[in-house]
Amino acid sequence: MPPIINILCIGIPPEYFQVINQNKKIALIAIENSIQATNYLNSNKPPAAIICNYNLPGNNGLFLFDWIREHSEYDAIPFILLAKEFNSDTYKLAFKKRVDDYYVTSVANPEDIIRRIEFLCLHKKASKIAKLPEINDEAYRMPLSKRIFDILVASSVLLVASPFLLLILLAIKLESKGKVYYISKRVGRKTFDFYKLRSMRTGSDELLKKLAKEKNQYNTEQKPENNLSDLPCPRCSKLPKDETCSPIMYIDTHEICDYWYNFQKTETAKNDSTFVKIVDDPRVTRVGKFIRNTSIDELPQLINVIKGDMSIVGNRPLPVYEAELLTADSLSKRFLAPAGITGLWQVELRGKGGNMSEEERMRLDNEYAEHFEGDNFSFWYDIKLILRTIPALLQKDSV
């Protein structure tokens, strides 16, 4: 009989791994915080692996990782970091510190994590280097000229446009119910609150899944007719009635087990486009269509610029669900550049009606990111992109 793998789970609800509890080779040891974790490690036999939540009470999982790696007796223990949502800064810092792996719980399959741990337990060895050589801090720093320019331009435009902006806010309020602004989480070089004027009717997010499949301009392949969401979970089907293989999740009016939900999400990610942009979106109001075609809906992002979340010129910040899919080196390179209101792909293609492939957008995002490698940054290159943005603002198509 193979030996049991003891896994120390820190700050993670035990039900997250309920789907693998039937695996007799695995024994999960649940710990709530880092203090309990250090007490356990000091008084018990070291576990075979450690899975730690990034968000722990009082600190984060990387602080605990630093403590563990300072003790040579734990050097060969695989350490897996989990996070609720993708954050590019956390992702880069985790691997800079040599965390063995990093997963986002909303898309990760617990069974995949266990398989990864089994692999690491077989192949990971203790570091033979007593002290790692010092590495120069290459943390991103906004060029001073770019930051000063951003603040001056954003402040000036907001001041000049404020009377007209008040009229637009009134028009939005009169046409449809709801707040006149829209806030969503976006990912640039960090995750932040992204501001925009509301151009859609309230409750529009509920229609996004259906529209993304039918009218997403980045989708080029024909989707299969059989939908996984119409099929029952194969694991639950083998169990007695009223029993499920994993905890039940309630989404809209539907019930689905955690395993089948994550399996479908993984399969969808394989088939669907990374980016979502709806052609002739029916959710858009009449005022919304006007402010979109003239890019007036982007004005509140000047507040993001003043706060330092964004720049005037950069790569567009992505919704979290899009950023989670950009994990390959060739795709994540875009995050080396700051998030911006306008950028290279906007001036190249948006002014032509917005007809672009996903590959073209990725290429242009990466091309602008190369503009920030080493000493490549040029203030005048940004100025040229801003000048080229002006004719792209007035577009004919609603994209």
C-alpha positions as a printed Julia matrix, in Angstrom:
399×3 Matrix{Float64}:
   0.0    0.0     0.0
   1.46   3.41   -1.0
   2.35   5.81    1.84
  -0.21   8.46    2.83
   0.59  12.01    1.72
  -0.05  14.45    4.58
  -0.94  17.89    3.23
  -1.07  20.93    5.52
  -3.88  23.26    4.32
  -3.56  26.77    5.78
  -6.46  29.23    5.65
  -8.42  27.12    3.14
 -11.98  25.89    3.79
 -11.84  22.06    4.03
 -14.84  21.74    1.69
 -12.68  23.12   -1.17
 -10.88  19.78   -1.22
 -13.89  17.65   -0.4
 -13.81  16.2    -3.91
 -10.48  14.48   -3.17
 -11.32  13.23    0.32
 -12.18   9.86   -1.22
  -8.53   9.49   -2.18
  -7.12   7.27    0.56
  -3.56   8.29   -0.3
  -4.26  11.87    0.86
  -4.67  13.18    4.41
  -5.63  16.85    4.77
  -4.63  18.78    7.91
  -6.68  21.99    8.16
  -5.07  25.02    9.89
  -6.78  28.42   10.11
  -3.88  30.89   10.27
  -0.1   31.29   10.17
   0.34  31.19   13.97
  -1.34  27.79   14.18
   0.72  26.69   11.18
   4.05  27.58   12.78
   2.99  25.92   16.06
   2.02  22.77   14.16
   5.32  22.66   12.24
   7.34  23.19   15.44
   5.61  20.38   17.32
   4.78  17.75   14.69
   6.39  15.73   11.98
   6.77  17.88    8.81
   3.97  17.34    6.26
   4.62  16.09    2.74
   3.32  19.36    1.25
   1.8   22.72    2.19
  -1.13  24.47    0.5
  -1.58  28.04    1.74
  -4.17  30.74    1.08
  -2.6   34.09    0.12
  -5.08  36.01    2.29
  -4.44  34.95    5.89
  -5.66  36.75    9.02
  -3.11  39.43    9.93
  -0.69  38.78    7.04
  -0.42  36.87    3.78
   0.79  33.49    2.62
   4.1   34.83    1.31
   5.13  35.97    4.82
   4.55  32.42    6.02
   6.48  31.08    3.04
   9.48  33.26    3.99
   9.38  31.85    7.54
   9.19  28.26    6.27
  12.11  28.68    3.87
  14.26  30.18    6.65
  14.14  26.73    8.32
  16.25  24.25    6.38
  14.28  21.25    7.69
  11.3   22.4     5.6
  13.28  23.28    2.47
  12.2   20.22    0.47
   8.48  20.55    1.3
   6.43  21.66   -1.76
   4.61  24.95   -1.1
   1.49  25.8    -3.16
  -0.04  29.3    -2.95
  -3.78  29.82   -3.62
  -5.5   33.16   -4.33
  -9.16  34.08   -4.8
  -8.44  36.29   -7.8
  -5.53  36.83  -10.15
  -3.1   39.61   -9.26
  -0.1   40.11  -11.52
   2.06  41.63   -8.74
   1.36  38.7    -6.39
   1.95  36.25   -9.25
   5.37  37.72  -10.09
   6.42  38.08   -6.43
   5.44  34.47   -5.67
   7.69  33.08   -8.37
  10.44  35.56   -7.58
  10.46  34.04   -4.09
  10.44  30.55   -5.71
   7.04  29.39   -4.55
   6.53  25.97   -6.13
   3.21  26.86   -7.76
   0.41  29.44   -7.79
  -3.3   28.76   -8.42
  -6.45  30.9    -8.62
  -9.24  29.08   -6.77
 -11.99  30.29   -9.09
 -10.51  28.41  -12.05
  -8.25  25.78  -10.49
  -9.35  22.16  -10.19
  -8.47  20.71   -6.73
  -7.56  17.4    -8.34
  -5.02  19.15  -10.56
  -3.46  20.71   -7.46
  -3.18  17.29   -5.81
  -1.6   15.79   -8.92
   0.89  18.67   -8.94
   1.73  17.99   -5.29
   2.24  14.28   -5.97
   4.67  15.19   -8.74
   6.56  17.66   -6.53
   6.78  15.16   -3.67
   8.54  12.74   -6.01
  10.88  15.19   -7.73
  11.46  18.24   -5.51
  14.77  18.26   -3.67
  16.12  20.5    -0.93
  18.08  23.46   -2.19
  21.83  22.92   -2.04
  22.43  26.68   -2.04
  22.73  28.0     1.49
  22.25  31.6     0.41
  20.85  32.83   -2.86
  22.84  35.53   -4.64
  21.41  39.01   -4.37
  19.17  39.97   -7.26
  18.85  43.56   -8.34
  15.36  44.88   -7.76
  13.82  45.25  -11.19
  10.41  46.36   -9.91
   8.56  48.48  -12.41
   8.84  52.23  -11.98
   6.81  54.7   -14.0
   9.13  57.08  -15.89
   8.97  60.48  -14.21
   8.22  62.34  -17.44
   5.3   60.0   -18.14
   3.86  60.37  -14.63
   4.07  64.19  -14.67
   2.46  64.26  -18.11
  -0.34  61.95  -16.94
  -1.22  64.13  -13.94
  -1.15  67.38  -15.91
  -3.24  66.06  -18.8
  -5.78  64.21  -16.64
  -6.32  67.17  -14.3
  -6.63  69.67  -17.16
  -9.1   67.58  -19.18
 -11.3   66.92  -16.15
 -11.38  70.62  -15.3
 -12.24  71.74  -18.85
 -14.76  68.94  -19.48
 -16.59  69.16  -16.14
 -19.55  71.34  -17.37
 -20.16  69.06  -20.37
 -19.65  66.0   -18.18
 -22.45  67.14  -15.87
 -24.85  67.27  -18.84
 -23.9   63.74  -19.88
 -24.44  62.47  -16.33
 -27.91  64.04  -16.32
 -28.77  62.43  -19.68
 -27.69  58.99  -18.47
 -29.79  59.36  -15.32
 -32.9   60.45  -17.25
 -32.74  57.66  -19.84
 -32.38  54.64  -17.55
 -32.39  53.73  -13.88
 -29.23  53.06  -11.92
 -25.97  54.78  -11.12
 -24.46  57.04  -13.77
 -21.03  55.49  -13.32
 -19.77  51.93  -13.5
 -17.06  50.33  -11.37
 -15.44  46.98  -12.06
 -12.26  45.18  -11.03
  -9.6   45.36  -13.72
  -6.07  43.99  -13.96
  -3.18  46.06  -15.24
   0.1   45.92  -13.38
  -2.16  45.46  -10.34
  -5.85  44.88   -9.64
  -7.81  48.11   -9.16
 -11.29  49.71   -9.31
 -11.91  50.8   -12.9
 -14.21  53.82  -13.45
 -16.43  54.36  -16.47
 -19.67  56.15  -17.37
 -22.54  53.68  -17.55
 -23.51  53.08  -21.18
 -25.68  49.99  -20.61
 -28.95  49.25  -18.91
 -28.71  47.97  -15.35
 -28.53  44.19  -15.02
 -26.59  43.87  -18.28
 -23.92  41.59  -16.8
 -26.48  38.75  -16.66
 -26.68  38.76  -20.47
 -22.92  38.69  -21.03
 -22.5   34.89  -21.06
 -25.08  34.42  -23.82
 -23.89  37.4   -25.87
 -20.22  36.39  -25.54
 -20.99  33.1   -27.29
 -23.23  34.57  -30.0
 -21.7   37.96  -30.83
 -18.11  38.04  -29.51
 -16.04  39.48  -32.34
 -12.95  37.55  -31.22
 -14.64  34.16  -31.61
 -13.69  32.6   -34.91
 -14.47  28.92  -34.39
 -17.88  27.27  -34.54
 -18.92  26.12  -31.06
 -20.29  22.59  -30.62
 -24.03  22.21  -30.27
 -23.8   20.03  -27.15
 -23.49  22.2   -24.06
 -21.78  20.75  -20.97
 -24.05  22.82  -18.74
 -27.01  20.75  -19.98
 -25.41  17.51  -18.79
 -25.42  16.19  -15.19
 -22.2   15.7   -13.26
 -20.93  12.17  -14.1
 -19.61  11.71  -10.56
 -22.83  12.75   -8.84
 -24.77  10.45  -11.17
 -22.99   7.45   -9.63
 -23.95   8.44   -6.07
 -27.24   7.8    -4.22
 -29.99  10.39   -4.6
 -29.47  13.67   -2.69
 -25.7   13.0    -2.43
 -23.12  15.01   -4.39
 -19.43  14.47   -5.07
 -18.57  18.01   -3.92
 -20.28  21.03   -2.31
 -23.3   22.5    -4.13
 -22.97  25.95   -5.72
 -25.97  28.15   -6.55
 -25.55  30.18   -9.76
 -28.5   32.28  -10.88
 -31.39  29.78  -10.57
 -29.27  26.67  -11.1
 -27.59  24.23   -8.72
 -24.27  22.66   -9.66
 -21.61  20.8    -7.72
 -18.23  22.44   -7.27
 -16.36  19.77   -9.28
 -18.65  19.96  -12.35
 -18.63  23.78  -12.26
 -14.82  23.98  -12.31
 -14.58  21.25  -14.96
 -16.94  23.2   -17.24
 -15.05  26.42  -16.6
 -11.77  24.75  -17.6
 -13.3   23.31  -20.78
 -14.83  26.67  -21.66
 -11.46  28.35  -21.27
  -9.98  25.88  -23.79
 -12.6   26.62  -26.43
 -13.62  30.24  -25.89
 -11.79  33.36  -26.83
  -9.71  35.07  -24.14
 -11.06  38.52  -24.94
 -14.75  39.41  -25.06
 -16.08  42.32  -27.11
 -19.67  42.38  -28.33
 -20.47  43.69  -31.8
 -23.58  46.0   -31.91
 -24.28  45.23  -28.25
 -28.08  45.37  -27.63
 -27.51  46.21  -23.97
 -26.25  49.7   -24.86
 -28.62  52.68  -24.35
 -29.03  55.56  -26.83
 -26.95  57.89  -24.67
 -24.56  55.01  -24.14
 -24.07  54.55  -27.87
 -23.21  58.25  -28.24
 -20.71  58.35  -25.39
 -19.11  55.1   -26.59
 -18.71  56.25  -30.19
 -17.15  59.51  -28.97
 -15.22  57.75  -26.14
 -16.78  60.13  -23.59
 -17.53  57.09  -21.41
 -13.78  56.83  -20.83
 -13.49  60.22  -19.09
 -13.81  58.88  -15.49
 -10.66  56.85  -16.14
  -8.79  60.15  -15.81
  -9.46  59.7   -12.09
  -7.69  56.33  -12.33
  -4.78  58.14  -14.01
  -4.52  60.72  -11.23
  -4.64  57.93   -8.62
  -1.78  56.13  -10.4
  -3.82  53.05  -11.37
  -3.49  53.86  -15.07
  -1.61  56.03  -17.54
  -2.87  58.06  -20.5
  -1.08  55.63  -22.84
  -0.71  51.91  -22.11
  -2.34  48.53  -22.59
  -6.03  48.34  -21.76
  -6.65  46.84  -18.28
  -8.47  43.51  -18.47
 -11.41  42.14  -16.5
 -10.25  39.55  -13.98
 -11.82  36.66  -15.9
  -9.77  37.59  -18.99
  -6.51  38.18  -17.1
  -6.76  34.74  -15.45
  -6.44  33.11  -18.87
  -3.24  34.96  -19.82
  -0.73  32.72  -18.03
   1.69  31.83  -20.82
   4.87  33.94  -21.06
   3.99  35.04  -24.58
   0.61  36.34  -23.37
   1.41  37.77  -19.93
   4.14  39.98  -21.38
   1.48  42.69  -21.91
   1.41  43.31  -18.12
   4.96  44.7   -18.26
   3.43  47.94  -19.55
   1.15  50.18  -17.47
  -2.6   50.08  -17.95
  -3.74  52.91  -20.19
  -6.75  54.78  -21.55
  -5.45  54.55  -25.1
  -2.73  52.45  -26.63
  -1.23  50.89  -29.7
  -4.02  48.49  -30.64
  -6.68  51.2   -30.26
  -5.05  53.54  -32.77
  -4.13  50.73  -35.15
  -7.47  48.99  -35.33
 -10.26  50.69  -33.39
 -10.35  53.58  -35.84
 -10.89  51.05  -38.63
 -14.16  49.77  -37.12
 -12.76  47.47  -34.46
 -12.33  44.43  -36.73
  -9.42  42.53  -35.25
  -8.42  39.02  -34.32
  -7.39  37.97  -30.84
  -3.87  37.23  -32.14
  -3.55  40.77  -33.53
  -4.56  42.34  -30.24
  -2.09  40.17  -28.28
   0.69  41.05  -30.71
   0.04  44.79  -30.4
  -0.19  44.61  -26.58
   3.15  42.8   -26.44
   4.67  45.25  -28.92
   3.84  48.17  -26.64
   5.16  46.25  -23.61
   8.54  45.97  -25.36
   8.51  49.77  -25.29
   9.14  49.49  -21.51
  11.97  46.94  -21.53
  15.31  48.32  -20.34
  15.79  51.91  -21.5
  13.44  51.63  -24.47
  10.85  54.08  -23.12
  10.36  57.17  -25.28
   8.1   59.99  -24.16
   7.64  61.11  -27.77
   6.42  57.65  -28.79
   3.53  58.1   -26.33
   2.83  61.57  -27.74
   2.58  60.1   -31.27
   0.07  57.5   -30.05
  -2.04  60.23  -28.41
  -2.06  62.24  -31.66
  -3.06  59.13  -33.61
  -5.87  58.49  -31.1
  -7.78  61.66  -32.03
  -9.08  60.44  -35.44
  -9.91  57.06  -33.87
 -12.22  58.64  -31.29
 -15.01  59.35  -33.79
 -15.87  55.9   -35.11
 -18.85  54.75  -37.12
 -19.38  51.29  -35.65
 -20.6   50.47  -32.18
 -17.89  48.11  -30.97
